[in-house]
Short mmCIF file of C-alpha atoms in Angstrom, two decimals:
data_model
loop_
_atom_site.label_atom_id
_atom_site.label_comp_id
_atom_site.label_asym_id
_atom_site.label_seq_id
_atom_site.Cartn_x
_atom_site.Cartn_y
_atom_site.Cartn_z
CA MET I 17 0.00 0.00 0.00
CA ARG I 18 1.35 3.38 -1.02
CA LEU I 19 1.29 5.95 1.79
CA ARG I 20 0.13 9.44 1.02
CA ASN I 21 2.86 11.97 1.60
CA ILE I 22 1.85 14.80 3.92
CA PRO I 23 4.15 17.79 3.31
CA ARG I 24 3.62 19.34 6.73
CA ALA I 25 4.52 16.12 8.58
CA GLU I 26 8.26 16.79 8.79
CA GLY I 27 7.75 20.28 10.19
CA VAL I 28 5.26 19.14 12.84
CA LEU I 29 7.52 16.32 13.99
CA GLU I 30 10.57 18.57 14.08
CA ALA I 31 8.73 21.09 16.27
CA CYS I 32 7.42 18.49 18.74
CA LYS I 33 9.83 18.03 21.64
CA GLU I 34 8.38 14.60 22.40
CA VAL I 35 9.67 13.35 19.04
CA VAL I 36 13.26 12.21 19.66
CA LYS I 37 15.39 13.53 16.82
CA ASN I 38 18.58 11.50 17.39
CA PRO I 39 17.42 8.22 18.93
CA ALA I 40 20.77 6.46 18.48
CA GLY I 41 22.29 9.13 20.72
CA GLN I 42 20.01 7.97 23.53
CA LYS I 43 21.22 4.37 23.52
CA SER I 44 21.79 3.26 27.15
CA ARG I 45 20.47 6.67 28.26
CA TRP I 46 16.70 6.46 27.87
CA HIS I 47 16.16 6.68 31.61
CA GLU I 48 18.05 9.98 31.55
CA LEU I 49 15.70 11.30 28.89
CA PHE I 50 12.63 10.33 30.95
CA GLN I 51 14.39 11.48 34.13
CA ASN I 52 13.40 8.37 36.06
CA GLN I 53 14.25 4.68 36.39
CA ASN I 54 10.84 3.37 35.34
CA PRO I 55 10.65 0.48 32.86
CA VAL I 56 10.48 1.31 29.16
CA HIS I 57 7.87 -0.27 26.86
CA ILE I 58 7.67 0.32 23.11
CA GLU I 59 5.03 -0.10 20.43
CA ILE I 60 6.26 -0.78 16.91
CA GLY I 61 3.78 0.54 14.37
CA MET I 62 1.72 2.73 16.68
CA GLY I 63 -0.65 4.08 14.02
CA LYS I 64 -2.82 6.92 15.29
CA GLY I 65 -1.59 6.38 18.84
CA GLN I 66 -4.79 5.54 20.71
CA PHE I 67 -3.37 2.36 22.26
CA LEU I 68 -0.09 3.80 23.54
CA LEU I 69 -1.54 7.13 24.69
CA THR I 70 -4.14 5.26 26.74
CA LEU I 71 -1.46 3.06 28.27
CA ALA I 72 0.64 6.10 29.15
CA GLU I 73 -2.31 7.79 30.83
CA ARG I 74 -3.17 4.72 32.88
CA ASN I 75 0.39 3.78 33.84
CA PRO I 76 2.41 6.86 34.84
CA ASP I 77 5.08 4.59 36.37
CA ILE I 78 6.01 3.17 32.95
CA ASN I 79 7.77 5.00 30.13
CA TYR I 80 6.38 4.48 26.63
CA ILE I 81 7.94 4.97 23.20
CA GLY I 82 5.89 4.82 20.00
CA ILE I 83 7.71 3.89 16.80
CA GLU I 84 6.57 4.52 13.23
CA ARG I 85 8.61 4.17 10.07
CA TYR I 86 6.84 6.88 8.10
CA SER I 87 6.48 10.52 9.15
CA SER I 88 3.03 10.77 7.55
CA VAL I 89 1.78 8.00 9.87
CA LEU I 90 3.54 9.22 13.01
CA LEU I 91 2.03 12.64 12.37
CA ARG I 92 -1.42 11.34 13.31
CA ALA I 93 -0.24 10.11 16.72
CA VAL I 94 1.66 13.32 17.41
CA GLU I 95 -1.38 15.41 16.51
CA LYS I 96 -3.53 13.35 18.87
CA PHE I 97 -0.92 13.90 21.59
CA GLN I 98 -0.93 17.64 20.92
CA LEU I 99 -4.73 17.78 21.20
CA LEU I 100 -4.46 16.09 24.58
CA SER I 101 -1.84 18.66 25.59
CA GLU I 102 -4.37 21.42 24.97
CA SER I 103 -7.10 19.74 27.01
CA PRO I 104 -7.73 20.48 30.72
CA LYS I 105 -6.38 17.04 31.64
CA GLY I 106 -3.25 17.47 29.56
CA ALA I 107 -1.17 14.82 27.78
CA PRO I 108 0.86 12.15 29.59
CA SER I 109 4.49 13.11 30.19
CA ASN I 110 5.76 9.52 30.06
CA ILE I 111 5.65 9.09 26.28
CA ARG I 112 8.04 9.77 23.40
CA PHE I 113 7.90 9.18 19.65
CA LEU I 114 10.43 7.86 17.13
CA CYS I 115 10.34 7.94 13.34
CA MET I 116 12.56 4.99 12.43
CA ASP I 117 12.72 1.51 10.93
CA ALA I 118 12.31 -1.31 13.46
CA ARG I 119 15.42 -2.96 12.02
CA GLU I 120 17.41 -0.24 13.77
CA LEU I 121 16.31 -1.26 17.29
CA PRO I 122 19.74 -2.58 18.40
CA GLU I 123 21.31 0.71 17.29
CA VAL I 124 18.90 2.71 19.43
CA PHE I 125 18.42 0.55 22.54
CA ALA I 126 21.03 -1.25 24.64
CA PRO I 127 20.63 -4.92 25.63
CA GLY I 128 17.87 -5.23 28.22
CA GLU I 129 16.88 -1.57 27.96
CA ILE I 130 13.32 -2.41 26.82
CA GLU I 131 11.06 -4.58 28.99
CA LYS I 132 8.06 -5.02 26.68
CA ILE I 133 7.30 -4.70 22.98
CA TYR I 134 3.79 -4.28 21.57
CA LEU I 135 2.91 -5.25 18.00
CA ASN I 136 -0.67 -4.41 17.08
CA PHE I 137 -2.30 -5.24 13.74
CA SER I 138 0.99 -5.20 11.89
CA ASP I 139 1.21 -5.27 8.10
CA PRO I 140 0.62 -8.94 7.12
CA TRP I 141 2.86 -8.84 4.04
CA PRO I 142 0.76 -11.67 2.57
CA LYS I 143 3.10 -12.74 -0.22
CA ALA I 144 5.42 -15.56 0.83
CA ARG I 145 8.48 -13.84 -0.59
CA HIS I 146 7.88 -10.95 1.83
CA ALA I 147 7.64 -13.13 4.96
CA ARG I 148 10.89 -11.75 6.39
CA ARG I 149 9.33 -8.28 6.49
CA ARG I 150 6.63 -9.37 8.93
CA LEU I 151 7.28 -7.91 12.37
CA THR I 152 6.80 -11.35 13.93
CA SER I 153 9.27 -13.13 11.64
CA ARG I 154 12.25 -14.89 13.17
CA GLU I 155 14.49 -12.13 11.80
CA PHE I 156 12.63 -9.53 13.81
CA LEU I 157 12.34 -11.80 16.85
CA SER I 158 16.14 -12.01 16.89
CA LEU I 159 16.27 -8.19 16.95
CA TYR I 160 13.81 -8.02 19.82
CA ALA I 161 15.93 -10.51 21.76
CA LYS I 162 18.83 -8.06 21.57
CA VAL I 163 16.99 -5.27 23.40
CA LEU I 164 14.82 -7.26 25.83
CA PRO I 165 16.09 -8.71 29.13
CA PRO I 166 15.48 -12.36 30.03
CA GLY I 167 11.78 -12.55 30.85
CA GLY I 168 10.95 -9.56 28.66
CA THR I 169 7.88 -9.94 26.47
CA VAL I 170 6.49 -9.32 23.01
CA GLU I 171 2.69 -8.95 22.82
CA PHE I 172 1.09 -9.33 19.40
CA LYS I 173 -2.54 -8.77 18.33
CA THR I 174 -4.15 -9.20 14.92
CA ASP I 175 -7.40 -10.21 13.23
CA ASN I 176 -5.44 -11.81 10.38
CA ARG I 177 -5.48 -15.56 11.10
CA PRO I 178 -2.84 -16.57 8.49
CA LEU I 179 -0.47 -13.96 9.93
CA PHE I 180 -1.25 -15.15 13.45
CA ASP I 181 -0.59 -18.80 12.58
CA PHE I 182 2.70 -17.76 10.96
CA SER I 183 3.63 -15.75 14.06
CA GLU I 184 2.82 -18.59 16.43
CA GLU I 185 5.05 -20.93 14.44
CA GLU I 186 7.88 -18.38 14.34
CA VAL I 187 7.78 -18.01 18.13
CA ARG I 188 7.69 -21.78 18.68
CA GLU I 189 10.72 -22.19 16.40
CA SER I 190 12.65 -19.27 17.91
CA PRO I 191 15.70 -20.04 20.08
CA PHE I 192 15.09 -16.76 21.92
CA PHE I 193 11.44 -16.95 22.98
CA THR I 194 8.85 -19.25 24.51
CA LEU I 195 5.10 -18.94 23.97
CA ASP I 196 3.65 -17.56 27.20
CA GLY I 197 0.02 -17.03 26.18
CA LEU I 198 -2.23 -17.49 23.16
CA THR I 199 -5.87 -16.99 22.22
CA TYR I 200 -7.78 -17.08 18.95
CA ASP I 201 -10.65 -14.97 20.31
CA LEU I 202 -9.28 -12.35 22.68
CA HIS I 203 -12.54 -10.63 23.55
CA ARG I 204 -14.09 -13.93 24.66
CA ASP I 205 -11.04 -14.99 26.66
CA ALA I 206 -11.53 -13.56 30.16
CA GLY I 207 -7.96 -14.16 31.23
CA MET I 208 -6.14 -12.82 28.18
CA ASN I 209 -8.60 -9.94 27.73
CA GLN I 210 -8.20 -8.61 31.26
CA GLY I 211 -6.98 -5.01 31.04
CA ASN I 212 -7.02 -5.09 27.24
CA ILE I 213 -6.83 -1.71 25.51
CA MET I 214 -8.23 -1.65 22.00
CA THR I 215 -6.52 0.04 19.09
CA GLU I 216 -8.44 1.90 16.40
CA TYR I 217 -8.14 -1.13 14.11
CA GLU I 218 -9.25 -3.48 16.89
CA GLU I 219 -12.42 -1.49 17.46
CA LYS I 220 -13.18 -1.50 13.73
CA PHE I 221 -12.45 -5.18 13.13
CA SER I 222 -14.20 -6.48 16.25
CA ALA I 223 -17.28 -4.37 15.43
CA ALA I 224 -17.33 -6.12 12.06
CA GLY I 225 -17.41 -9.49 13.82
CA ASN I 226 -13.76 -10.42 13.34
CA ALA I 227 -12.14 -12.47 16.10
CA ILE I 228 -9.01 -10.88 17.54
CA CYS I 229 -6.01 -13.16 18.08
CA LYS I 230 -3.29 -12.47 20.63
CA LEU I 231 -0.06 -14.13 21.68
CA ILE I 232 2.58 -13.31 24.26
CA ALA I 233 6.18 -14.37 23.66
CA ARG I 234 8.62 -14.32 26.57
CA LYS I 235 12.37 -14.16 26.15
CA SER I 236 13.94 -17.31 27.51
CA PRO I 237 16.42 -16.91 30.39
CA SER I 238 18.88 -19.10 28.47
CA GLY I 239 18.12 -17.60 25.05
CA SER I 240 21.01 -16.04 23.17
CA GLU I 241 20.63 -12.38 22.27
CA GLY I 242 22.12 -12.96 18.84
#
């Protein structure tokens, strides 16, 4: 899918202090940027930002970083953040934004610097020749293993069953992760759905009657970081 270029995106992101301009310069120093020692969680492919902004509001003792590859997509989340900033309640202070490719994670975060990674309704890349581009492929799992500590988790949600089945198999075959939780119908699974925050896509797909799948992968204590 071709993304529509939004000319003003670069200027808006440059002017927003919550958008980190030199993320590689923060490697091993993210706690300094947040000015606390709270755990850091990231969402890769944050879309319009509803999921991560809600998490940040509900959990002030956790630092959140939203990652998008394209400025035109990240713009939507930043604009939503700015609207919150102008409201009486204000926007959460425990959130930052990055415009970067997820393949650069080890260049931006030190080993163990991230405790949890969220992947929500990621691009399925349905053609077999593009399987390595899927954010739950073994190539990406090996990258996540480099920045998560032992016991750190990856949480993945989708309504795309072929992508979910692929992701489950990739986790089961990974030397870095074990499958810690799985459901094929999240909203009917009382245990897995507890505390669930819906994304914009999740609201749309579930309203259309689509079952939402979710898995949790936990980094093995003995797993190599690659």
